[in-house]
Amino acid sequence: MVHKITLIPGDGIGYEVSLAARRCIEATGVNIEWENVLAGSDALDKTGELLPQSALDSIKKNKVALKGPITTPIGTGFRSVNVAIRQALDLYACLRPAKSYLGVNSRFKDIDLVIVRENSEDLYAGIEFEEGKPETKNLIAQIQKDTKRLIRRDSGISIKPISKFASERIVKFAFEYALKNKRKKVTCVHKANIMKFTDGLFLKVAREVAQKYAGKIIFEEAIVDNMCMQLVQKPHNYDVLVLPNLYGDIISDLCAGLIGGLGIAPGANIGAELAVFEAVHGSAPKYKGKNRVNPTAMILSGALMLRYINEEKAADSLEEAVKQVIAEGKSVTYDLKADPLDPGAVGTAQMADAIIDKLKRI
Ligand code: NAD
């Protein structure tokens, strides 16, 4: 069977890591017809748009995409191409497994966490009111009238919407993921003690959904600040975490730190019918074109993609090949060496070559 998949190389280190991932995915033997589309700075140069409609149309048509990181230009007024793609396609679930690999320098061993981040609302909805604008002044006046609470006149305001609908579907997603993947526990992370009508709603809905899985999956709750400390002290106490958008973003990077860095942290953005697979890391512009960064996060995002298109065997082989190359510690990039200045570190393309070589023997 031929799978048609959209490939967005991204920008910055995007080209290097996407090419590495593409080569490794193809080496599993799965038959893929890639449709290359531009988004990010190259798209801006060629089409005048950071996110051309053609990129979104290609994902809608093919239903699955592999995407490299994209730089968020500062000062253009555009928040983020990455967030825009997730919102335009309603990719409501951000799935980010954080798993230890033998051979990676890290303070912890045997971490196996899965972050399920709500992707469509919260402070990332992008509804903001700039300081000094007439609409901001109107909003401040209205809030003062309705709540008798004072907001300073020189404030900027970001809106944090959290709905029952979006909370229910993300918590259900987390529990269904836990069931399907034989996980034991889902922890709902929140700040409901302070934000009673947003995080409070998220937590209330999570409790309701959890009841339907009682006896099958354990349900726990944790306040986000405490969760940060618990994850650093006792990460093995946790399994699947479900969080609103902002906390999910922050905790994802914390968990990437637990397993040894962004170079090995994969991710997926999943909606009802479409999915876009991408690493947790960004475009690391200072490394662009240097053949230096670790392609693993992008390759493992490719493994998640293979599972999503029901190519389980290929996904297992790809993960196994990555695992073996990292455990051997020879053909790995600088970030996986004990000393980042180790002259034995290989480049992005060479690490991909080693993984492809391993795949031939699995
Ligand atoms: P970043 O993730 O790009 O890089 C931070 C640092 O992490 C790098 O300097 C590097 O030391 C390390 N790193 C990242 N990827 C690595 C890899 N594959 N191998 C080895 N080390 C790696 O974060 P940033 O510098 O904050 O962001 C750069 C740009 O990327 C910004 O414009 C940001 O908005 C964007 N961004 C995009 C995405 C996305 O496309 N989904 C995600 C996060 C950030």
CSV table of C-alpha atoms and ligand atoms in Angstrom, one decimal:
chain,number,residue,atom,x,y,z
A,1,MET,CA,0.0,0.0,0.0
A,2,VAL,CA,1.2,3.5,-0.9
A,3,HIS,CA,0.8,6.2,1.8
A,4,LYS,CA,0.6,9.8,0.6
A,5,ILE,CA,2.1,12.0,3.2
A,6,THR,CA,2.8,15.8,3.2
A,7,LEU,CA,6.3,16.8,4.1
A,8,ILE,CA,7.0,20.3,5.4
A,9,PRO,CA,10.8,20.6,5.8
A,10,GLY,CA,10.4,23.8,7.9
A,11,ASP,CA,13.3,26.2,8.3
A,12,GLY,CA,16.4,26.7,10.4
A,13,ILE,CA,17.6,23.1,11.1
A,14,GLY,CA,14.3,21.8,9.6
A,15,TYR,CA,15.8,20.8,6.3
A,16,GLU,CA,18.6,18.7,7.9
A,17,VAL,CA,16.4,16.9,10.4
A,18,SER,CA,13.5,16.3,8.0
A,19,LEU,CA,15.8,14.9,5.3
A,20,ALA,CA,17.4,12.6,7.9
A,21,ALA,CA,13.9,11.4,9.1
A,22,ARG,CA,12.6,10.9,5.6
A,23,ARG,CA,15.6,8.7,4.7
A,24,CYS,CA,15.2,6.6,7.8
A,25,ILE,CA,11.5,6.2,7.3
A,26,GLU,CA,12.0,5.2,3.7
A,27,ALA,CA,14.7,2.7,4.9
A,28,THR,CA,12.0,0.8,6.9
A,29,GLY,CA,10.6,-0.3,3.5
A,30,VAL,CA,7.2,1.4,4.0
A,31,ASN,CA,5.9,2.7,0.7
A,32,ILE,CA,5.5,6.5,0.9
A,33,GLU,CA,4.7,9.1,-1.7
A,34,TRP,CA,5.8,12.4,-0.2
A,35,GLU,CA,4.2,15.7,-1.2
A,36,ASN,CA,6.7,18.5,-0.4
A,37,VAL,CA,5.2,21.8,0.6
A,38,LEU,CA,6.7,25.0,2.0
A,39,ALA,CA,5.8,26.8,5.2
A,40,GLY,CA,8.0,29.2,7.2
A,41,SER,CA,10.7,31.6,6.1
A,42,ASP,CA,11.2,29.9,2.7
A,43,ALA,CA,7.5,30.1,2.0
A,44,LEU,CA,7.6,33.8,2.9
A,45,ASP,CA,10.5,34.4,0.4
A,46,LYS,CA,8.8,32.4,-2.4
A,47,THR,CA,5.1,33.2,-1.9
A,48,GLY,CA,5.0,36.2,0.4
A,49,GLU,CA,3.2,34.1,3.0
A,50,LEU,CA,4.5,32.3,6.0
A,51,LEU,CA,1.7,29.7,5.9
A,52,PRO,CA,0.4,29.3,2.3
A,53,GLN,CA,-3.1,27.9,1.9
A,54,SER,CA,-1.5,25.2,-0.3
A,55,ALA,CA,0.4,23.8,2.7
A,56,LEU,CA,-2.9,23.4,4.7
A,57,ASP,CA,-4.7,22.0,1.6
A,58,SER,CA,-2.0,19.4,1.1
A,59,ILE,CA,-2.4,18.2,4.8
A,60,LYS,CA,-6.2,18.2,4.4
A,61,LYS,CA,-5.9,16.1,1.3
A,62,ASN,CA,-3.3,13.6,2.5
A,63,LYS,CA,-4.5,13.6,6.2
A,64,VAL,CA,-1.0,13.0,7.5
A,65,ALA,CA,2.1,15.3,7.5
A,66,LEU,CA,5.7,15.2,8.8
A,67,LYS,CA,6.8,18.7,9.7
A,68,GLY,CA,10.2,20.2,10.5
A,69,PRO,CA,10.4,23.0,13.0
A,70,ILE,CA,9.6,26.5,11.8
A,71,THR,CA,11.0,29.8,13.2
A,72,THR,CA,8.5,32.3,14.7
A,73,PRO,CA,9.7,35.6,13.3
A,74,ILE,CA,9.9,38.2,16.0
A,75,GLY,CA,8.1,41.5,15.4
A,76,THR,CA,6.0,40.5,12.3
A,77,GLY,CA,2.8,40.3,14.3
A,78,PHE,CA,2.5,36.6,13.3
A,79,ARG,CA,2.3,34.5,16.5
A,80,SER,CA,3.5,31.2,15.3
A,81,VAL,CA,3.2,29.1,12.1
A,82,ASN,CA,3.2,26.0,14.3
A,83,VAL,CA,0.3,27.2,16.4
A,84,ALA,CA,-1.5,28.4,13.3
A,85,ILE,CA,-1.3,25.0,11.7
A,86,ARG,CA,-2.6,23.3,14.8
A,87,GLN,CA,-5.5,25.7,15.1
A,88,ALA,CA,-6.4,25.8,11.3
A,89,LEU,CA,-6.6,22.0,11.2
A,90,ASP,CA,-8.1,21.6,14.7
A,91,LEU,CA,-5.2,19.2,15.7
A,92,TYR,CA,-6.5,19.3,19.3
A,93,ALA,CA,-4.2,16.7,20.9
A,94,CYS,CA,-0.5,17.2,21.3
A,95,LEU,CA,1.1,13.9,22.1
A,96,ARG,CA,4.7,14.0,23.4
A,97,PRO,CA,6.2,10.8,24.8
A,98,ALA,CA,9.3,11.3,26.9
A,99,LYS,CA,11.3,8.0,27.1
A,100,SER,CA,14.8,7.3,28.4
A,101,TYR,CA,17.3,5.7,26.0
A,102,LEU,CA,20.3,3.8,27.3
A,103,GLY,CA,23.4,5.7,26.4
A,104,VAL,CA,22.0,9.2,26.8
A,105,ASN,CA,23.5,11.3,29.5
A,106,SER,CA,20.8,12.2,31.8
A,107,ARG,CA,20.2,12.6,35.6
A,108,PHE,CA,17.4,10.0,35.4
A,109,LYS,CA,17.1,6.4,34.1
A,110,ASP,CA,14.0,4.5,32.9
A,111,ILE,CA,11.7,7.5,32.4
A,112,ASP,CA,8.6,6.6,30.5
A,113,LEU,CA,6.1,9.5,30.5
A,114,VAL,CA,3.5,10.6,27.9
A,115,ILE,CA,2.4,14.2,27.8
A,116,VAL,CA,-1.1,14.9,26.3
A,117,ARG,CA,-1.4,18.6,25.8
A,118,GLU,CA,-4.6,20.4,24.8
A,119,ASN,CA,-3.7,22.2,21.6
A,120,SER,CA,-6.6,24.4,20.7
A,121,GLU,CA,-7.4,26.9,23.4
A,122,ASP,CA,-6.0,28.4,26.7
A,123,LEU,CA,-3.6,31.4,26.5
A,124,TYR,CA,-2.4,30.0,23.1
A,125,ALA,CA,-5.8,30.9,21.5
A,126,GLY,CA,-4.0,34.1,20.5
A,127,ILE,CA,-6.8,36.4,21.7
A,128,GLU,CA,-4.9,39.4,22.9
A,129,PHE,CA,-5.5,43.1,23.6
A,130,GLU,CA,-2.6,45.4,23.2
A,131,GLU,CA,-1.8,48.0,25.9
A,132,GLY,CA,-3.2,51.5,25.0
A,133,LYS,CA,-5.5,50.4,22.2
A,134,PRO,CA,-9.2,51.7,22.3
A,135,GLU,CA,-10.6,48.1,22.4
A,136,THR,CA,-8.3,47.3,25.4
A,137,LYS,CA,-9.5,50.4,27.2
A,138,ASN,CA,-13.1,49.4,26.5
A,139,LEU,CA,-12.5,45.9,27.8
A,140,ILE,CA,-10.8,47.2,31.0
A,141,ALA,CA,-13.8,49.5,31.6
A,142,GLN,CA,-16.3,46.7,31.0
A,143,ILE,CA,-14.5,44.3,33.3
A,144,GLN,CA,-14.3,47.0,36.0
A,145,LYS,CA,-18.1,47.6,35.6
A,146,ASP,CA,-19.0,43.9,35.7
A,147,THR,CA,-16.6,42.7,38.4
A,148,LYS,CA,-15.8,45.8,40.4
A,149,ARG,CA,-12.2,44.8,40.0
A,150,LEU,CA,-9.5,47.2,38.9
A,151,ILE,CA,-7.2,46.5,36.0
A,152,ARG,CA,-4.4,49.1,35.5
A,153,ARG,CA,-5.2,51.3,32.5
A,154,ASP,CA,-1.7,50.6,31.0
A,155,SER,CA,-2.3,46.8,30.9
A,156,GLY,CA,-2.1,44.4,28.0
A,157,ILE,CA,-4.5,41.5,28.2
A,158,SER,CA,-4.4,37.9,27.0
A,159,ILE,CA,-7.6,35.8,27.1
A,160,LYS,CA,-7.6,32.3,28.5
A,161,PRO,CA,-10.6,30.4,27.1
A,162,ILE,CA,-11.1,26.8,28.3
A,163,SER,CA,-14.2,25.0,27.3
A,164,LYS,CA,-16.1,21.9,28.4
A,165,PHE,CA,-16.0,20.6,24.9
A,166,ALA,CA,-12.2,20.9,24.4
A,167,SER,CA,-11.5,19.7,27.9
A,168,GLU,CA,-13.6,16.6,27.4
A,169,ARG,CA,-12.1,15.6,24.1
A,170,ILE,CA,-8.5,16.0,25.3
A,171,VAL,CA,-9.1,14.1,28.6
A,172,LYS,CA,-10.9,11.3,26.6
A,173,PHE,CA,-8.0,11.2,24.2
A,174,ALA,CA,-5.6,10.8,27.1
A,175,PHE,CA,-7.6,7.9,28.6
A,176,GLU,CA,-8.1,6.2,25.3
A,177,TYR,CA,-4.4,6.5,24.6
A,178,ALA,CA,-3.7,5.0,28.1
A,179,LEU,CA,-6.0,2.1,27.4
A,180,LYS,CA,-4.7,1.4,23.9
A,181,ASN,CA,-1.1,1.6,25.0
A,182,LYS,CA,-1.5,-0.4,28.2
A,183,ARG,CA,-0.7,2.5,30.5
A,184,LYS,CA,-1.8,2.5,34.1
A,185,LYS,CA,-2.5,6.0,35.2
A,186,VAL,CA,-3.6,9.5,33.9
A,187,THR,CA,-2.7,12.6,35.9
A,188,CYS,CA,-4.7,15.8,35.3
A,189,VAL,CA,-2.4,18.8,35.8
A,190,HIS,CA,-4.0,22.1,36.5
A,191,LYS,CA,-4.0,25.3,38.6
A,192,ALA,CA,-7.7,25.1,39.6
A,193,ASN,CA,-7.1,26.4,43.0
A,194,ILE,CA,-6.4,29.9,41.5
A,195,MET,CA,-8.1,29.8,38.0
A,196,LYS,CA,-11.4,28.4,39.2
A,197,PHE,CA,-13.4,29.0,36.0
A,198,THR,CA,-10.9,27.8,33.5
A,199,ASP,CA,-8.5,25.3,35.0
A,200,GLY,CA,-11.4,24.5,37.5
A,201,LEU,CA,-13.6,23.6,34.5
A,202,PHE,CA,-10.8,21.5,33.0
A,203,LEU,CA,-10.4,19.6,36.2
A,204,LYS,CA,-14.2,19.1,36.8
A,205,VAL,CA,-14.5,17.6,33.3
A,206,ALA,CA,-11.4,15.4,33.8
A,207,ARG,CA,-13.0,14.0,37.0
A,208,GLU,CA,-16.2,13.2,35.1
A,209,VAL,CA,-14.4,11.6,32.2
A,210,ALA,CA,-12.2,9.6,34.6
A,211,GLN,CA,-15.2,8.0,36.1
A,212,LYS,CA,-16.0,6.2,32.8
A,213,TYR,CA,-12.5,4.5,33.0
A,214,ALA,CA,-12.7,3.6,36.7
A,215,GLY,CA,-11.3,0.2,37.4
A,216,LYS,CA,-9.3,0.3,34.1
A,217,ILE,CA,-7.1,3.4,34.4
A,218,ILE,CA,-6.1,5.1,37.7
A,219,PHE,CA,-6.9,8.9,37.8
A,220,GLU,CA,-4.9,11.4,39.8
A,221,GLU,CA,-4.8,15.2,40.0
A,222,ALA,CA,-1.8,17.5,40.5
A,223,ILE,CA,-1.4,21.3,40.7
A,224,VAL,CA,1.1,22.4,38.1
A,225,ASP,CA,3.7,24.0,40.3
A,226,ASN,CA,3.8,20.9,42.6
A,227,MET,CA,3.9,18.7,39.4
A,228,CYS,CA,7.1,20.5,38.3
A,229,MET,CA,8.8,19.6,41.6
A,230,GLN,CA,7.4,16.0,41.7
A,231,LEU,CA,8.6,15.4,38.1
A,232,VAL,CA,12.1,16.5,39.0
A,233,GLN,CA,12.2,14.5,42.3
A,234,LYS,CA,10.1,11.4,41.5
A,235,PRO,CA,9.4,11.2,37.8
A,236,HIS,CA,8.8,7.4,38.0
A,237,ASN,CA,5.6,8.0,39.9
A,238,TYR,CA,3.9,9.3,36.8
A,239,ASP,CA,2.6,7.8,33.6
A,240,VAL,CA,0.3,9.8,31.2
A,241,LEU,CA,-0.2,13.5,32.0
A,242,VAL,CA,-3.1,15.5,30.6
A,243,LEU,CA,-2.8,19.3,30.6
A,244,PRO,CA,-4.2,22.5,29.3
A,245,ASN,CA,-2.1,24.1,26.5
A,246,LEU,CA,0.4,26.4,28.3
A,247,TYR,CA,1.3,23.9,31.1
A,248,GLY,CA,1.6,21.2,28.5
A,249,ASP,CA,4.1,23.3,26.6
A,250,ILE,CA,6.2,24.0,29.6
A,251,ILE,CA,6.0,20.5,31.1
A,252,SER,CA,7.0,19.0,27.7
A,253,ASP,CA,10.3,20.8,27.8
A,254,LEU,CA,10.8,19.8,31.4
A,255,CYS,CA,10.2,16.1,30.5
A,256,ALA,CA,12.6,16.5,27.5
A,257,GLY,CA,15.2,17.6,30.1
A,258,LEU,CA,14.5,14.6,32.2
A,259,ILE,CA,15.4,12.2,29.3
A,260,GLY,CA,18.5,14.1,28.2
A,261,GLY,CA,17.4,17.0,26.0
A,262,LEU,CA,15.3,18.2,23.1
A,263,GLY,CA,17.4,16.2,20.6
A,264,ILE,CA,15.5,13.0,21.4
A,265,ALA,CA,11.9,14.3,22.2
A,266,PRO,CA,9.4,13.5,19.5
A,267,GLY,CA,5.8,14.7,19.1
A,268,ALA,CA,2.5,14.6,17.3
A,269,ASN,CA,-0.4,16.9,16.8
A,270,ILE,CA,-3.6,14.8,16.3
A,271,GLY,CA,-7.1,15.8,15.3
A,272,ALA,CA,-10.3,13.9,14.6
A,273,GLU,CA,-9.1,13.0,11.0
A,274,LEU,CA,-5.7,14.7,10.5
A,275,ALA,CA,-2.3,14.5,12.1
A,276,VAL,CA,1.0,16.4,11.9
A,277,PHE,CA,4.1,14.8,13.4
A,278,GLU,CA,7.0,17.0,14.5
A,279,ALA,CA,9.8,17.2,17.1
A,280,VAL,CA,9.3,19.1,20.3
A,281,HIS,CA,12.3,21.2,19.5
A,282,GLY,CA,12.4,24.4,17.5
A,283,SER,CA,14.4,25.5,14.4
A,284,ALA,CA,17.6,26.2,16.4
A,285,PRO,CA,18.7,28.9,13.9
A,286,LYS,CA,22.3,29.1,15.1
A,287,TYR,CA,22.9,25.5,13.9
A,288,LYS,CA,21.2,25.9,10.5
A,289,GLY,CA,23.1,24.2,7.6
A,290,LYS,CA,25.9,23.0,10.0
A,291,ASN,CA,25.0,19.3,9.8
A,292,ARG,CA,25.4,19.2,13.6
A,293,VAL,CA,22.1,18.7,15.4
A,294,ASN,CA,20.5,15.5,16.5
A,295,PRO,CA,18.0,14.1,14.0
A,296,THR,CA,16.5,11.6,16.6
A,297,ALA,CA,13.5,13.7,17.8
A,298,MET,CA,12.4,14.1,14.1
A,299,ILE,CA,13.1,10.4,13.4
A,300,LEU,CA,11.1,9.3,16.4
A,301,SER,CA,8.3,11.6,15.4
A,302,GLY,CA,8.5,9.6,12.1
A,303,ALA,CA,8.1,6.4,14.2
A,304,LEU,CA,5.0,7.9,15.8
A,305,MET,CA,3.7,8.7,12.3
A,306,LEU,CA,4.3,5.1,11.2
A,307,ARG,CA,2.2,3.8,14.1
A,308,TYR,CA,-0.5,6.3,13.2
A,309,ILE,CA,-0.7,4.9,9.7
A,310,ASN,CA,-0.8,1.4,11.1
A,311,GLU,CA,2.8,0.5,10.0
A,312,GLU,CA,3.5,-0.9,13.5
A,313,LYS,CA,6.3,-3.2,12.5
A,314,ALA,CA,8.2,-0.5,10.6
A,315,ALA,CA,7.7,1.8,13.6
A,316,ASP,CA,9.1,-0.9,16.0
A,317,SER,CA,12.2,-1.5,13.7
A,318,LEU,CA,12.9,2.3,13.4
A,319,GLU,CA,12.7,2.8,17.2
A,320,GLU,CA,14.9,-0.3,17.7
A,321,ALA,CA,17.5,1.0,15.2
A,322,VAL,CA,17.6,4.4,17.0
A,323,LYS,CA,17.9,2.7,20.4
A,324,GLN,CA,20.8,0.6,19.2
A,325,VAL,CA,22.7,3.5,17.6
A,326,ILE,CA,22.3,5.6,20.8
A,327,ALA,CA,23.3,2.7,23.1
A,328,GLU,CA,26.5,2.1,21.1
A,329,GLY,CA,27.3,5.8,21.4
A,330,LYS,CA,29.6,5.9,18.4
A,331,SER,CA,27.7,7.4,15.5
A,332,VAL,CA,25.9,10.0,17.6
A,333,THR,CA,25.7,13.8,17.5
A,334,TYR,CA,27.5,16.1,19.9
A,335,ASP,CA,24.6,16.4,22.3
A,336,LEU,CA,24.7,12.7,23.0
A,337,LYS,CA,28.4,12.6,23.8
A,338,ALA,CA,29.6,12.9,27.4
A,339,ASP,CA,31.6,15.9,26.3
A,340,PRO,CA,29.8,18.0,23.6
A,341,LEU,CA,33.2,19.0,22.2
A,342,ASP,CA,34.1,15.3,21.6
A,343,PRO,CA,35.7,15.2,18.1
A,344,GLY,CA,34.2,11.8,17.6
A,345,ALA,CA,30.6,13.3,17.4
A,346,VAL,CA,29.1,12.7,14.0
A,347,GLY,CA,26.9,15.0,12.0
A,348,THR,CA,23.1,14.9,11.5
A,349,ALA,CA,23.3,13.0,8.1
A,350,GLN,CA,25.9,10.5,9.5
A,351,MET,CA,23.8,9.6,12.5
A,352,ALA,CA,20.9,9.0,10.1
A,353,ASP,CA,23.3,6.8,8.0
A,354,ALA,CA,24.1,4.7,11.1
A,355,ILE,CA,20.4,4.3,11.9
A,356,ILE,CA,19.7,3.2,8.3
A,357,ASP,CA,22.6,0.8,8.5
A,358,LYS,CA,21.1,-0.7,11.7
A,359,LEU,CA,17.7,-1.0,10.1
A,360,LYS,CA,19.2,-3.3,7.4
A,361,ARG,CA,20.2,-5.7,10.2
A,362,ILE,CA,17.0,-5.7,12.2
B,1,NAD,P1,15.0,25.4,19.9
B,1,NAD,O1,14.3,24.2,20.3
B,1,NAD,O2,15.0,25.7,18.5
B,1,NAD,O3,16.5,25.4,20.4
B,1,NAD,C1,16.9,25.6,21.7
B,1,NAD,C2,18.3,24.8,21.9
B,1,NAD,O4,18.0,23.5,22.1
B,1,NAD,C3,19.2,24.9,20.7
B,1,NAD,O5,20.0,26.1,20.8
B,1,NAD,C4,20.0,23.7,20.9
B,1,NAD,O6,21.1,23.9,21.9
B,1,NAD,C5,19.0,22.7,21.5
B,1,NAD,N1,18.4,21.9,20.4
B,1,NAD,C6,17.3,22.0,19.8
B,1,NAD,N2,17.0,21.1,18.9
B,1,NAD,C7,18.1,20.3,18.9
B,1,NAD,C8,18.5,19.1,18.2
B,1,NAD,N3,17.7,18.5,17.3
B,1,NAD,N4,19.7,18.5,18.5
B,1,NAD,C9,20.5,19.1,19.4
B,1,NAD,N5,20.2,20.2,20.2
B,1,NAD,C10,19.0,20.8,19.9
B,1,NAD,O7,14.3,26.6,20.7
B,1,NAD,P2,14.4,28.2,20.5
B,1,NAD,O8,15.8,28.6,20.3
B,1,NAD,O9,13.7,28.7,21.7
B,1,NAD,O10,13.5,28.5,19.3
B,1,NAD,C11,14.1,28.7,18.0
B,1,NAD,C12,12.9,29.0,17.0
B,1,NAD,O11,12.1,27.8,16.9
B,1,NAD,C13,11.9,30.1,17.5
B,1,NAD,O12,11.6,30.9,16.4
B,1,NAD,C14,10.7,29.3,18.1
B,1,NAD,O13,9.6,30.1,18.0
B,1,NAD,C15,10.7,28.1,17.1
B,1,NAD,N6,10.1,26.9,17.6
B,1,NAD,C16,9.4,26.2,16.7
B,1,NAD,C17,8.8,25.0,17.1
B,1,NAD,C18,8.1,24.2,16.1
B,1,NAD,O14,8.3,24.3,14.9
B,1,NAD,N7,7.2,23.3,16.5
B,1,NAD,C19,8.9,24.6,18.5
B,1,NAD,C20,9.6,25.4,19.4
B,1,NAD,C21,10.2,26.5,18.9
